[in-house]
PDB file of C-alpha atoms in Angstrom:
ATOM      1  CA  UNK A   1       5.513  34.164 -24.859  1.00  0.00           C
ATOM      2  CA  UNK A   2       6.353  37.416 -27.392  1.00  0.00           C
ATOM      3  CA  UNK A   3       8.922  40.039 -27.493  1.00  0.00           C
ATOM      4  CA  UNK A   4       7.969  43.400 -27.002  1.00  0.00           C
ATOM      5  CA  UNK A   5      10.097  46.456 -26.791  1.00  0.00           C
ATOM      6  CA  UNK A   6      12.638  44.054 -26.759  1.00  0.00           C
ATOM      7  CA  UNK A   7      11.372  42.245 -23.086  1.00  0.00           C
ATOM      8  CA  UNK A   8      10.232  38.784 -22.910  1.00  0.00           C
ATOM      9  CA  UNK A   9       6.523  39.213 -22.286  1.00  0.00           C
ATOM     10  CA  UNK A  10       3.020  37.808 -21.382  1.00  0.00           C
ATOM     11  CA  UNK A  11      -0.314  38.104 -21.841  1.00  0.00           C
ATOM     12  CA  UNK A  12      -2.100  38.481 -18.793  1.00  0.00           C
ATOM     13  CA  UNK A  13      -5.904  38.666 -19.375  1.00  0.00           C
ATOM     14  CA  UNK A  14      -5.922  41.861 -21.541  1.00  0.00           C
ATOM     15  CA  UNK A  15      -2.469  43.217 -19.773  1.00  0.00           C
ATOM     16  CA  UNK A  16       1.146  42.701 -21.364  1.00  0.00           C
ATOM     17  CA  UNK A  17       3.028  41.205 -18.110  1.00  0.00           C
ATOM     18  CA  UNK A  18       7.103  41.066 -18.048  1.00  0.00           C
ATOM     19  CA  UNK A  19       8.639  37.291 -18.190  1.00  0.00           C
ATOM     20  CA  UNK A  20      11.363  35.643 -16.863  1.00  0.00           C
ATOM     21  CA  UNK A  21      12.017  32.102 -18.526  1.00  0.00           C
ATOM     22  CA  UNK A  22      13.626  31.508 -15.002  1.00  0.00           C
ATOM     23  CA  UNK A  23       9.773  31.746 -14.012  1.00  0.00           C
ATOM     24  CA  UNK A  24       8.129  28.966 -11.956  1.00  0.00           C
ATOM     25  CA  UNK A  25       5.102  28.839 -10.313  1.00  0.00           C
ATOM     26  CA  UNK A  26       3.880  26.061  -8.020  1.00  0.00           C
ATOM     27  CA  UNK A  27       0.384  24.742  -6.850  1.00  0.00           C
ATOM     28  CA  UNK A  28      -0.958  22.504  -3.717  1.00  0.00           C
ATOM     29  CA  UNK A  29      -3.739  20.774  -2.514  1.00  0.00           C
ATOM     30  CA  UNK A  30      -5.304  18.890  -0.043  1.00  0.00           C
ATOM     31  CA  UNK A  31      -6.968  16.278  -1.600  1.00  0.00           C
ATOM     32  CA  UNK A  32      -6.100  13.531  -1.704  1.00  0.00           C
ATOM     33  CA  UNK A  33      -7.225  12.640  -5.144  1.00  0.00           C
ATOM     34  CA  UNK A  34      -7.898  15.750  -7.553  1.00  0.00           C
ATOM     35  CA  UNK A  35      -9.149  15.478 -10.537  1.00  0.00           C
ATOM     36  CA  UNK A  36      -7.544  18.250 -13.513  1.00  0.00           C
ATOM     37  CA  UNK A  37      -9.706  18.654 -16.712  1.00  0.00           C
ATOM     38  CA  UNK A  38      -7.371  17.121 -19.468  1.00  0.00           C
ATOM     39  CA  UNK A  39      -7.001  20.761 -20.392  1.00  0.00           C
ATOM     40  CA  UNK A  40      -5.419  21.516 -17.635  1.00  0.00           C
ATOM     41  CA  UNK A  41      -3.328  18.456 -17.837  1.00  0.00           C
ATOM     42  CA  UNK A  42      -1.559  19.456 -20.453  1.00  0.00           C
ATOM     43  CA  UNK A  43      -0.436  22.761 -19.641  1.00  0.00           C
ATOM     44  CA  UNK A  44       0.817  21.966 -16.565  1.00  0.00           C
ATOM     45  CA  UNK A  45       2.965  19.270 -14.721  1.00  0.00           C
ATOM     46  CA  UNK A  46       1.107  17.376 -12.334  1.00  0.00           C
ATOM     47  CA  UNK A  47       3.279  15.825  -9.477  1.00  0.00           C
ATOM     48  CA  UNK A  48       1.507  13.089  -6.825  1.00  0.00           C
ATOM     49  CA  UNK A  49       3.373  12.593  -3.327  1.00  0.00           C
ATOM     50  CA  UNK A  50       1.331  10.665  -1.920  1.00  0.00           C
ATOM     51  CA  UNK A  51       2.872   7.313  -0.981  1.00  0.00           C
ATOM     52  CA  UNK A  52       2.001   3.979  -2.913  1.00  0.00           C
ATOM     53  CA  UNK A  53       0.984   1.078  -0.550  1.00  0.00           C
ATOM     54  CA  UNK A  54       3.842  -1.180  -1.706  1.00  0.00           C
ATOM     55  CA  UNK A  55       6.611   2.160  -0.388  1.00  0.00           C
ATOM     56  CA  UNK A  56       4.882   2.165   2.525  1.00  0.00           C
ATOM     57  CA  UNK A  57       4.700  -1.818   3.023  1.00  0.00           C
ATOM     58  CA  UNK A  58       7.693  -1.938   2.718  1.00  0.00           C
ATOM     59  CA  UNK A  59       8.793   1.074   4.591  1.00  0.00           C
ATOM     60  CA  UNK A  60       7.159  -0.208   7.563  1.00  0.00           C
ATOM     61  CA  UNK A  61       8.339  -4.081   7.274  1.00  0.00           C
ATOM     62  CA  UNK A  62      12.088  -1.943   7.787  1.00  0.00           C
ATOM     63  CA  UNK A  63      10.553  -0.693  10.997  1.00  0.00           C
ATOM     64  CA  UNK A  64       9.479  -3.721  11.922  1.00  0.00           C
ATOM     65  CA  UNK A  65      12.768  -5.777  11.683  1.00  0.00           C
ATOM     66  CA  UNK A  66      14.634  -3.003  12.876  1.00  0.00           C
ATOM     67  CA  UNK A  67      12.916  -3.359  16.149  1.00  0.00           C
ATOM     68  CA  UNK A  68      11.709  -6.904  16.227  1.00  0.00           C
ATOM     69  CA  UNK A  69      15.481  -8.140  14.609  1.00  0.00           C
ATOM     70  CA  UNK A  70      18.225  -5.152  14.123  1.00  0.00           C
ATOM     71  CA  UNK A  71      21.000  -7.254  13.476  1.00  0.00           C
ATOM     72  CA  UNK A  72      18.831  -8.101  10.102  1.00  0.00           C
ATOM     73  CA  UNK A  73      17.929  -4.731   8.907  1.00  0.00           C
ATOM     74  CA  UNK A  74      21.996  -4.027   9.298  1.00  0.00           C
ATOM     75  CA  UNK A  75      22.900  -6.973   7.462  1.00  0.00           C
ATOM     76  CA  UNK A  76      20.302  -6.248   4.858  1.00  0.00           C
ATOM     77  CA  UNK A  77      21.352  -1.913   4.614  1.00  0.00           C
ATOM     78  CA  UNK A  78      24.958  -3.676   4.573  1.00  0.00           C
ATOM     79  CA  UNK A  79      24.303  -5.748   1.539  1.00  0.00           C
ATOM     80  CA  UNK A  80      22.678  -2.821   0.074  1.00  0.00           C
ATOM     81  CA  UNK A  81      25.472  -0.882   0.075  1.00  0.00           C
ATOM     82  CA  UNK A  82      27.679  -3.697  -0.944  1.00  0.00           C
ATOM     83  CA  UNK A  83      25.893  -4.349  -4.215  1.00  0.00           C
ATOM     84  CA  UNK A  84      26.207  -0.976  -5.374  1.00  0.00           C
ATOM     85  CA  UNK A  85      30.041  -0.757  -4.766  1.00  0.00           C
ATOM     86  CA  UNK A  86      30.662  -3.707  -6.722  1.00  0.00           C
ATOM     87  CA  UNK A  87      28.374  -2.482  -9.490  1.00  0.00           C
ATOM     88  CA  UNK A  88      30.497   0.764  -8.997  1.00  0.00           C
ATOM     89  CA  UNK A  89      33.759  -1.305  -9.250  1.00  0.00           C
ATOM     90  CA  UNK A  90      32.222  -2.826 -12.506  1.00  0.00           C
ATOM     91  CA  UNK A  91      31.240   0.322 -14.531  1.00  0.00           C
ATOM     92  CA  UNK A  92      35.095   1.850 -13.869  1.00  0.00           C
ATOM     93  CA  UNK A  93      36.342  -1.474 -14.460  1.00  0.00           C
ATOM     94  CA  UNK A  94      34.192  -1.442 -18.045  1.00  0.00           C
ATOM     95  CA  UNK A  95      35.168   2.065 -18.469  1.00  0.00           C
ATOM     96  CA  UNK A  96      38.911   1.585 -18.315  1.00  0.00           C
ATOM     97  CA  UNK A  97      38.800  -1.235 -20.688  1.00  0.00           C
ATOM     98  CA  UNK A  98      37.373   0.842 -23.050  1.00  0.00           C
ATOM     99  CA  UNK A  99      39.754   2.954 -22.519  1.00  0.00           C
ATOM    100  CA  UNK A 100      42.429   0.734 -23.587  1.00  0.00           C
ATOM    101  CA  UNK A 101      40.817  -0.371 -26.683  1.00  0.00           C
ATOM    102  CA  UNK A 102      40.547   3.053 -27.838  1.00  0.00           C
ATOM    103  CA  UNK A 103      44.201   3.799 -27.176  1.00  0.00           C
ATOM    104  CA  UNK A 104      45.822   1.179 -28.271  1.00  0.00           C
ATOM    105  CA  UNK A 105      47.925   1.205 -31.118  1.00  0.00           C
ATOM    106  CA  UNK A 106      47.565  -0.942 -34.399  1.00  0.00           C
ATOM    107  CA  UNK A 107      47.585  -4.598 -32.760  1.00  0.00           C
ATOM    108  CA  UNK A 108      46.411  -4.702 -29.357  1.00  0.00           C
ATOM    109  CA  UNK A 109      48.581  -8.175 -28.252  1.00  0.00           C
ATOM    110  CA  UNK A 110      52.212  -6.016 -28.917  1.00  0.00           C
ATOM    111  CA  UNK A 111      51.313  -4.029 -26.267  1.00  0.00           C
ATOM    112  CA  UNK A 112      52.220  -5.087 -23.321  1.00  0.00           C
ATOM    113  CA  UNK A 113      50.740  -2.058 -20.604  1.00  0.00           C
ATOM    114  CA  UNK A 114      47.288  -2.848 -22.535  1.00  0.00           C
ATOM    115  CA  UNK A 115      47.637  -6.300 -21.997  1.00  0.00           C
ATOM    116  CA  UNK A 116      48.504  -5.903 -18.217  1.00  0.00           C
ATOM    117  CA  UNK A 117      45.686  -4.202 -17.981  1.00  0.00           C
ATOM    118  CA  UNK A 118      43.060  -6.039 -19.476  1.00  0.00           C
ATOM    119  CA  UNK A 119      44.297  -9.260 -17.518  1.00  0.00           C
ATOM    120  CA  UNK A 120      44.418  -6.867 -14.020  1.00  0.00           C
ATOM    121  CA  UNK A 121      40.393  -6.098 -15.442  1.00  0.00           C
ATOM    122  CA  UNK A 122      39.023  -9.666 -16.139  1.00  0.00           C
ATOM    123  CA  UNK A 123      40.822 -10.717 -12.613  1.00  0.00           C
ATOM    124  CA  UNK A 124      39.000  -7.299 -10.663  1.00  0.00           C
ATOM    125  CA  UNK A 125      35.352  -8.518 -12.548  1.00  0.00           C
ATOM    126  CA  UNK A 126      36.156 -12.090 -11.651  1.00  0.00           C
ATOM    127  CA  UNK A 127      36.213 -11.607  -8.318  1.00  0.00           C
ATOM    128  CA  UNK A 128      33.449  -9.082  -7.660  1.00  0.00           C
ATOM    129  CA  UNK A 129      31.625 -11.224  -9.661  1.00  0.00           C
ATOM    130  CA  UNK A 130      32.291 -14.091  -7.164  1.00  0.00           C
ATOM    131  CA  UNK A 131      31.312 -11.386  -4.121  1.00  0.00           C
ATOM    132  CA  UNK A 132      27.804 -10.514  -6.057  1.00  0.00           C
ATOM    133  CA  UNK A 133      27.300 -13.977  -5.924  1.00  0.00           C
ATOM    134  CA  UNK A 134      27.686 -14.827  -2.734  1.00  0.00           C
ATOM    135  CA  UNK A 135      25.955 -11.119  -1.527  1.00  0.00           C
ATOM    136  CA  UNK A 136      22.528 -12.272  -3.458  1.00  0.00           C
ATOM    137  CA  UNK A 137      22.719 -15.661  -1.317  1.00  0.00           C
ATOM    138  CA  UNK A 138      22.855 -14.121   1.505  1.00  0.00           C
ATOM    139  CA  UNK A 139      20.515 -11.151   0.595  1.00  0.00           C
ATOM    140  CA  UNK A 140      17.902 -14.644  -0.559  1.00  0.00           C
ATOM    141  CA  UNK A 141      17.857 -15.879   3.386  1.00  0.00           C
ATOM    142  CA  UNK A 142      17.512 -12.218   5.012  1.00  0.00           C
ATOM    143  CA  UNK A 143      15.061 -11.964   2.777  1.00  0.00           C
ATOM    144  CA  UNK A 144      12.983 -15.099   3.810  1.00  0.00           C
ATOM    145  CA  UNK A 145      13.406 -14.489   7.267  1.00  0.00           C
ATOM    146  CA  UNK A 146      12.535 -10.874   7.119  1.00  0.00           C
ATOM    147  CA  UNK A 147       9.315 -12.258   4.980  1.00  0.00           C
ATOM    148  CA  UNK A 148       8.204 -13.193   8.762  1.00  0.00           C
ATOM    149  CA  UNK A 149       7.424  -9.654   9.598  1.00  0.00           C
ATOM    150  CA  UNK A 150       5.145  -9.241   6.304  1.00  0.00           C
ATOM    151  CA  UNK A 151       2.052  -9.906   7.462  1.00  0.00           C
ATOM    152  CA  UNK A 152       2.260  -7.059  10.109  1.00  0.00           C
ATOM    153  CA  UNK A 153       3.604  -4.453   8.052  1.00  0.00           C
ATOM    154  CA  UNK A 154       0.519  -5.307   4.932  1.00  0.00           C
ATOM    155  CA  UNK A 155      -2.404  -4.869   7.983  1.00  0.00           C
ATOM    156  CA  UNK A 156      -0.256  -1.297   9.370  1.00  0.00           C
ATOM    157  CA  UNK A 157      -0.406  -0.593   5.396  1.00  0.00           C
ATOM    158  CA  UNK A 158      -3.974  -1.586   5.599  1.00  0.00           C
ATOM    159  CA  UNK A 159      -4.741   0.297   8.396  1.00  0.00           C
ATOM    160  CA  UNK A 160      -3.137   3.915   7.639  1.00  0.00           C
ATOM    161  CA  UNK A 161      -4.915   3.666   4.006  1.00  0.00           C
ATOM    162  CA  UNK A 162      -8.024   3.175   5.993  1.00  0.00           C
ATOM    163  CA  UNK A 163      -7.459   6.773   8.295  1.00  0.00           C
ATOM    164  CA  UNK A 164      -6.272   8.605   4.872  1.00  0.00           C
ATOM    165  CA  UNK A 165     -10.156   7.907   3.596  1.00  0.00           C
ATOM    166  CA  UNK A 166     -12.053   9.260   6.847  1.00  0.00           C
ATOM    167  CA  UNK A 167     -11.064  12.669   5.339  1.00  0.00           C
ATOM    168  CA  UNK A 168     -14.401  11.864   2.613  1.00  0.00           C
ATOM    169  CA  UNK A 169     -16.018  12.441   5.741  1.00  0.00           C
ATOM    170  CA  UNK A 170     -14.978  15.888   6.307  1.00  0.00           C
ATOM    171  CA  UNK A 171     -12.011  17.550   5.341  1.00  0.00           C
ATOM    172  CA  UNK A 172     -10.889  18.132   8.998  1.00  0.00           C
ATOM    173  CA  UNK A 173      -9.967  14.480   9.524  1.00  0.00           C
ATOM    174  CA  UNK A 174      -5.933  14.776   8.510  1.00  0.00           C
ATOM    175  CA  UNK A 175      -3.845  11.902   9.747  1.00  0.00           C
ATOM    176  CA  UNK A 176       0.064  12.505   8.331  1.00  0.00           C
ATOM    177  CA  UNK A 177       2.436   9.379   8.303  1.00  0.00           C
ATOM    178  CA  UNK A 178       5.197  10.763  10.689  1.00  0.00           C
ATOM    179  CA  UNK A 179       2.117  10.503  13.118  1.00  0.00           C
ATOM    180  CA  UNK A 180       1.414   6.757  12.214  1.00  0.00           C
ATOM    181  CA  UNK A 181       4.787   5.716  11.732  1.00  0.00           C
ATOM    182  CA  UNK A 182       5.525   6.737  15.662  1.00  0.00           C
ATOM    183  CA  UNK A 183       2.159   4.771  16.557  1.00  0.00           C
ATOM    184  CA  UNK A 184       3.218   2.043  14.935  1.00  0.00           C
ATOM    185  CA  UNK A 185       6.423   1.937  16.857  1.00  0.00           C
ATOM    186  CA  UNK A 186       4.966   2.769  19.974  1.00  0.00           C
ATOM    187  CA  UNK A 187       3.148  -0.618  18.946  1.00  0.00           C
ATOM    188  CA  UNK A 188       5.639  -2.378  18.881  1.00  0.00           C
ATOM    189  CA  UNK A 189       7.368  -1.330  21.828  1.00  0.00           C
ATOM    190  CA  UNK A 190       4.292  -2.105  24.311  1.00  0.00           C
ATOM    191  CA  UNK A 191       2.580  -4.917  22.573  1.00  0.00           C
ATOM    192  CA  UNK A 192       3.140  -8.387  24.705  1.00  0.00           C
ATOM    193  CA  UNK A 193       6.328 -10.234  24.037  1.00  0.00           C
ATOM    194  CA  UNK A 194       5.605 -13.715  22.681  1.00  0.00           C
ATOM    195  CA  UNK A 195       7.805 -17.056  22.426  1.00  0.00           C
ATOM    196  CA  UNK A 196       7.457 -17.605  18.465  1.00  0.00           C
ATOM    197  CA  UNK A 197       7.676 -15.470  15.359  1.00  0.00           C
ATOM    198  CA  UNK A 198       3.494 -15.822  14.714  1.00  0.00           C
ATOM    199  CA  UNK A 199       2.218 -15.688  18.343  1.00  0.00           C
ATOM    200  CA  UNK A 200       4.458 -12.425  18.229  1.00  0.00           C
ATOM    201  CA  UNK A 201       3.131 -11.527  15.172  1.00  0.00           C
ATOM    202  CA  UNK A 202      -0.456 -12.221  16.026  1.00  0.00           C
ATOM    203  CA  UNK A 203      -0.088 -10.190  19.522  1.00  0.00           C
ATOM    204  CA  UNK A 204       1.276  -7.396  17.225  1.00  0.00           C
ATOM    205  CA  UNK A 205      -1.807  -6.692  15.131  1.00  0.00           C
ATOM    206  CA  UNK A 206      -4.236  -7.237  17.770  1.00  0.00           C
ATOM    207  CA  UNK A 207      -2.010  -4.763  19.780  1.00  0.00           C
ATOM    208  CA  UNK A 208      -1.526  -1.947  17.138  1.00  0.00           C
ATOM    209  CA  UNK A 209      -5.696  -2.457  16.025  1.00  0.00           C
ATOM    210  CA  UNK A 210      -6.813  -1.936  19.274  1.00  0.00           C
ATOM    211  CA  UNK A 211      -3.592   0.932  19.858  1.00  0.00           C
ATOM    212  CA  UNK A 212      -5.237   2.678  16.187  1.00  0.00           C
ATOM    213  CA  UNK A 213      -8.756   2.581  17.275  1.00  0.00           C
ATOM    214  CA  UNK A 214      -8.691   4.285  20.889  1.00  0.00           C
ATOM    215  CA  UNK A 215      -6.721   7.097  19.115  1.00  0.00           C
ATOM    216  CA  UNK A 216      -8.689   7.763  15.843  1.00  0.00           C
ATOM    217  CA  UNK A 217     -11.988   7.563  17.799  1.00  0.00           C
ATOM    218  CA  UNK A 218     -11.369  10.410  19.921  1.00  0.00           C
ATOM    219  CA  UNK A 219     -10.423  12.220  16.760  1.00  0.00           C
ATOM    220  CA  UNK A 220     -14.090  11.566  15.198  1.00  0.00           C
ATOM    221  CA  UNK A 221     -17.262  12.761  15.298  1.00  0.00           C
ATOM    222  CA  UNK A 222     -19.824  10.323  17.523  1.00  0.00           C
ATOM    223  CA  UNK A 223     -21.214   9.552  14.413  1.00  0.00           C
ATOM    224  CA  UNK A 224     -18.488   8.629  12.037  1.00  0.00           C
ATOM    225  CA  UNK A 225     -17.210   5.957  14.508  1.00  0.00           C
ATOM    226  CA  UNK A 226     -19.134   3.111  13.202  1.00  0.00           C
ATOM    227  CA  UNK A 227     -18.532   3.961   9.287  1.00  0.00           C
ATOM    228  CA  UNK A 228     -14.709   3.961  10.549  1.00  0.00           C
ATOM    229  CA  UNK A 229     -15.214   0.402  12.683  1.00  0.00           C
ATOM    230  CA  UNK A 230     -17.422  -1.188   9.204  1.00  0.00           C
ATOM    231  CA  UNK A 231     -14.435   0.081   7.048  1.00  0.00           C
ATOM    232  CA  UNK A 232     -12.092  -1.285   9.286  1.00  0.00           C
ATOM    233  CA  UNK A 233     -13.288  -4.910   9.427  1.00  0.00           C
ATOM    234  CA  UNK A 234     -13.982  -4.964   5.518  1.00  0.00           C
ATOM    235  CA  UNK A 235     -10.944  -3.815   5.078  1.00  0.00           C
ATOM    236  CA  UNK A 236      -9.101  -6.219   7.175  1.00  0.00           C
ATOM    237  CA  UNK A 237     -11.355  -9.232   7.025  1.00  0.00           C
ATOM    238  CA  UNK A 238     -11.530  -9.167   3.207  1.00  0.00           C
ATOM    239  CA  UNK A 239     -15.032 -10.879   2.856  1.00  0.00           C
ATOM    240  CA  UNK A 240     -16.960 -12.567  -0.296  1.00  0.00           C
ATOM    241  CA  UNK A 241     -17.693 -10.586  -2.683  1.00  0.00           C
ATOM    242  CA  UNK A 242     -21.340 -12.593  -2.892  1.00  0.00           C
ATOM    243  CA  UNK A 243     -21.518 -11.621   1.082  1.00  0.00           C
ATOM    244  CA  UNK A 244     -20.645  -7.697   0.136  1.00  0.00           C
ATOM    245  CA  UNK A 245     -22.838  -7.881  -2.829  1.00  0.00           C
ATOM    246  CA  UNK A 246     -26.266  -9.348  -0.665  1.00  0.00           C
ATOM    247  CA  UNK A 247     -25.227  -7.148   2.108  1.00  0.00           C
ATOM    248  CA  UNK A 248     -24.697  -4.432   0.198  1.00  0.00           C
ATOM    249  CA  UNK A 249     -28.129  -4.125  -2.163  1.00  0.00           C
ATOM    250  CA  UNK A 250     -30.349  -7.182  -0.083  1.00  0.00           C
ATOM    251  CA  UNK A 251     -31.401  -9.973  -1.952  1.00  0.00           C
ATOM    252  CA  UNK A 252     -34.945  -9.979  -3.222  1.00  0.00           C
ATOM    253  CA  UNK A 253     -37.566  -7.408  -4.821  1.00  0.00           C
ATOM    254  CA  UNK A 254     -41.471  -7.585  -4.050  1.00  0.00           C
ATOM    255  CA  UNK A 255     -43.909  -9.002  -6.882  1.00  0.00           C
ATOM    256  CA  UNK A 256     -47.246  -6.964  -7.276  1.00  0.00           C
ATOM    257  CA  UNK A 257     -48.775 -10.493  -6.009  1.00  0.00           C
ATOM    258  CA  UNK A 258     -46.585 -10.254  -2.821  1.00  0.00           C
ATOM    259  CA  UNK A 259     -44.760 -13.176  -3.486  1.00  0.00           C
ATOM    260  CA  UNK A 260     -40.112 -13.254  -3.086  1.00  0.00           C
ATOM    261  CA  UNK A 261     -38.620 -13.123  -6.040  1.00  0.00           C
ATOM    262  CA  UNK A 262     -34.481 -13.812  -6.485  1.00  0.00           C
ATOM    263  CA  UNK A 263     -33.096 -10.155  -7.618  1.00  0.00           C
ATOM    264  CA  UNK A 264     -30.102 -11.992  -9.466  1.00  0.00           C
ATOM    265  CA  UNK A 265     -31.922 -15.186 -11.225  1.00  0.00           C
ATOM    266  CA  UNK A 266     -35.480 -14.347 -11.736  1.00  0.00           C
ATOM    267  CA  UNK A 267     -36.905 -17.499 -10.504  1.00  0.00           C
ATOM    268  CA  UNK A 268     -39.929 -17.884  -8.183  1.00  0.00           C
ATOM    269  CA  UNK A 269     -39.314 -18.715  -4.339  1.00  0.00           C
ATOM    270  CA  UNK A 270     -41.308 -20.608  -2.201  1.00  0.00           C
ATOM    271  CA  UNK A 271     -44.522 -18.802  -0.703  1.00  0.00           C
ATOM    272  CA  UNK A 272     -44.105 -16.590   3.082  1.00  0.00           C
ATOM    273  CA  UNK A 273     -44.431 -18.561   6.025  1.00  0.00           C
ATOM    274  CA  UNK A 274     -44.950 -16.116   8.306  1.00  0.00           C
ATOM    275  CA  UNK A 275     -46.647 -13.420   6.253  1.00  0.00           C
ATOM    276  CA  UNK A 276     -48.297 -11.707   9.615  1.00  0.00           C
ATOM    277  CA  UNK A 277     -44.770 -11.119  10.887  1.00  0.00           C
ATOM    278  CA  UNK A 278     -42.344 -11.640   8.669  1.00  0.00           C
ATOM    279  CA  UNK A 279     -42.475  -9.284   5.528  1.00  0.00           C
ATOM    280  CA  UNK A 280     -42.083 -10.467   1.443  1.00  0.00           C
ATOM    281  CA  UNK A 281     -38.772  -8.713   1.640  1.00  0.00           C
ATOM    282  CA  UNK A 282     -37.083  -9.548   4.218  1.00  0.00           C
ATOM    283  CA  UNK A 283     -38.191 -13.090   2.976  1.00  0.00           C
ATOM    284  CA  UNK A 284     -36.963 -13.172  -0.507  1.00  0.00           C
ATOM    285  CA  UNK A 285     -33.401 -11.620   0.900  1.00  0.00           C
ATOM    286  CA  UNK A 286     -33.383 -14.985   3.356  1.00  0.00           C
ATOM    287  CA  UNK A 287     -33.643 -17.010   0.458  1.00  0.00           C
ATOM    288  CA  UNK A 288     -30.910 -14.684  -1.888  1.00  0.00           C
ATOM    289  CA  UNK A 289     -28.546 -15.101   0.981  1.00  0.00           C
ATOM    290  CA  UNK A 290     -28.729 -19.225   1.098  1.00  0.00           C
ATOM    291  CA  UNK A 291     -27.957 -18.902  -2.613  1.00  0.00           C
ATOM    292  CA  UNK A 292     -25.328 -16.271  -2.244  1.00  0.00           C
ATOM    293  CA  UNK A 293     -23.228 -17.189   0.909  1.00  0.00           C
ATOM    294  CA  UNK A 294     -21.958 -20.534   1.245  1.00  0.00           C
ATOM    295  CA  UNK A 295     -22.376 -22.132   4.695  1.00  0.00           C
ATOM    296  CA  UNK A 296     -26.138 -20.491   4.374  1.00  0.00           C
ATOM    297  CA  UNK A 297     -28.269 -22.891   2.331  1.00  0.00           C
ATOM    298  CA  UNK A 298     -30.416 -24.586   5.014  1.00  0.00           C
ATOM    299  CA  UNK A 299     -31.699 -21.274   6.875  1.00  0.00           C
ATOM    300  CA  UNK A 300     -35.040 -20.722   5.192  1.00  0.00           C
ATOM    301  CA  UNK A 301     -35.598 -24.511   5.770  1.00  0.00           C
ATOM    302  CA  UNK A 302     -34.516 -23.198   9.701  1.00  0.00           C
ATOM    303  CA  UNK A 303     -36.733 -20.609   9.427  1.00  0.00           C
ATOM    304  CA  UNK A 304     -39.726 -22.430   8.616  1.00  0.00           C
ATOM    305  CA  UNK A 305     -39.413 -25.785  10.668  1.00  0.00           C
ATOM    306  CA  UNK A 306     -38.580 -23.092  13.637  1.00  0.00           C
ATOM    307  CA  UNK A 307     -40.954 -20.002  13.188  1.00  0.00           C
ATOM    308  CA  UNK A 308     -41.388 -19.390  16.714  1.00  0.00           C
ATOM    309  CA  UNK A 309     -37.822 -19.039  17.727  1.00  0.00           C
ATOM    310  CA  UNK A 310     -36.975 -16.554  14.792  1.00  0.00           C
ATOM    311  CA  UNK A 311     -39.804 -14.133  15.813  1.00  0.00           C
TER     312      UNK A 311
END
């Protein structure tokens, strides 16, 4: 900015425009993870309003506890308020003590009013500290009880971020947190009851997954439904990295001589037992599968011994 004729101005292109120091401009984007060049970032303040997994997890945990055991969430809220009140009282006591010390005369012990205030502050501070110990102990017990419902909150959090990622397929796929929260409450209310917490959590997770899958698939193109189901399975099952690597890349390359070679170690594999219907690439993949995935080490031997069944 600069002054021109006593007025603050700013240069926009080749024009001089009057500028007000209180002027602000805000830009928004529908992109979930926008990328800006460094020269842009140093000139503006970037604010990300996307909810974090940790924050959503706690929010959904509170929701499910309110519906399943409302007395726990009521106690939790009351304890938070009491903790805040105790902290506020301690701060007031500290300020009062500092004020007394600041206004006291030469000898503090000879000032009866100051001694009285300090003694009262000490008694009050001890009372608050004792109350805070009880509050913290009760809060730990409540958190332990609430933690039983953590698996439901974790699954729901995973589901929400999976559907958020659908916008990568097409920007038309947009699902709001408000919609998801309403669907989550609906799953809690409509899911069948159970006798124990573990059984209840299992039924709730299954019902939520079915409800969400049906609701989201109604909004998807047919060609994207399989991709959505695959992404859900990956996020919920969390397969072994070796299994995922094999699934996405396979395990063998075909050499010029026509024999399989282990793609990771380069070691020579056994001869293809059925080259007429089993390709060299498929045979190499089977050998790599046996080495990569636990429990499948005998697959190549089983194929060699039961060629007719595998064909």
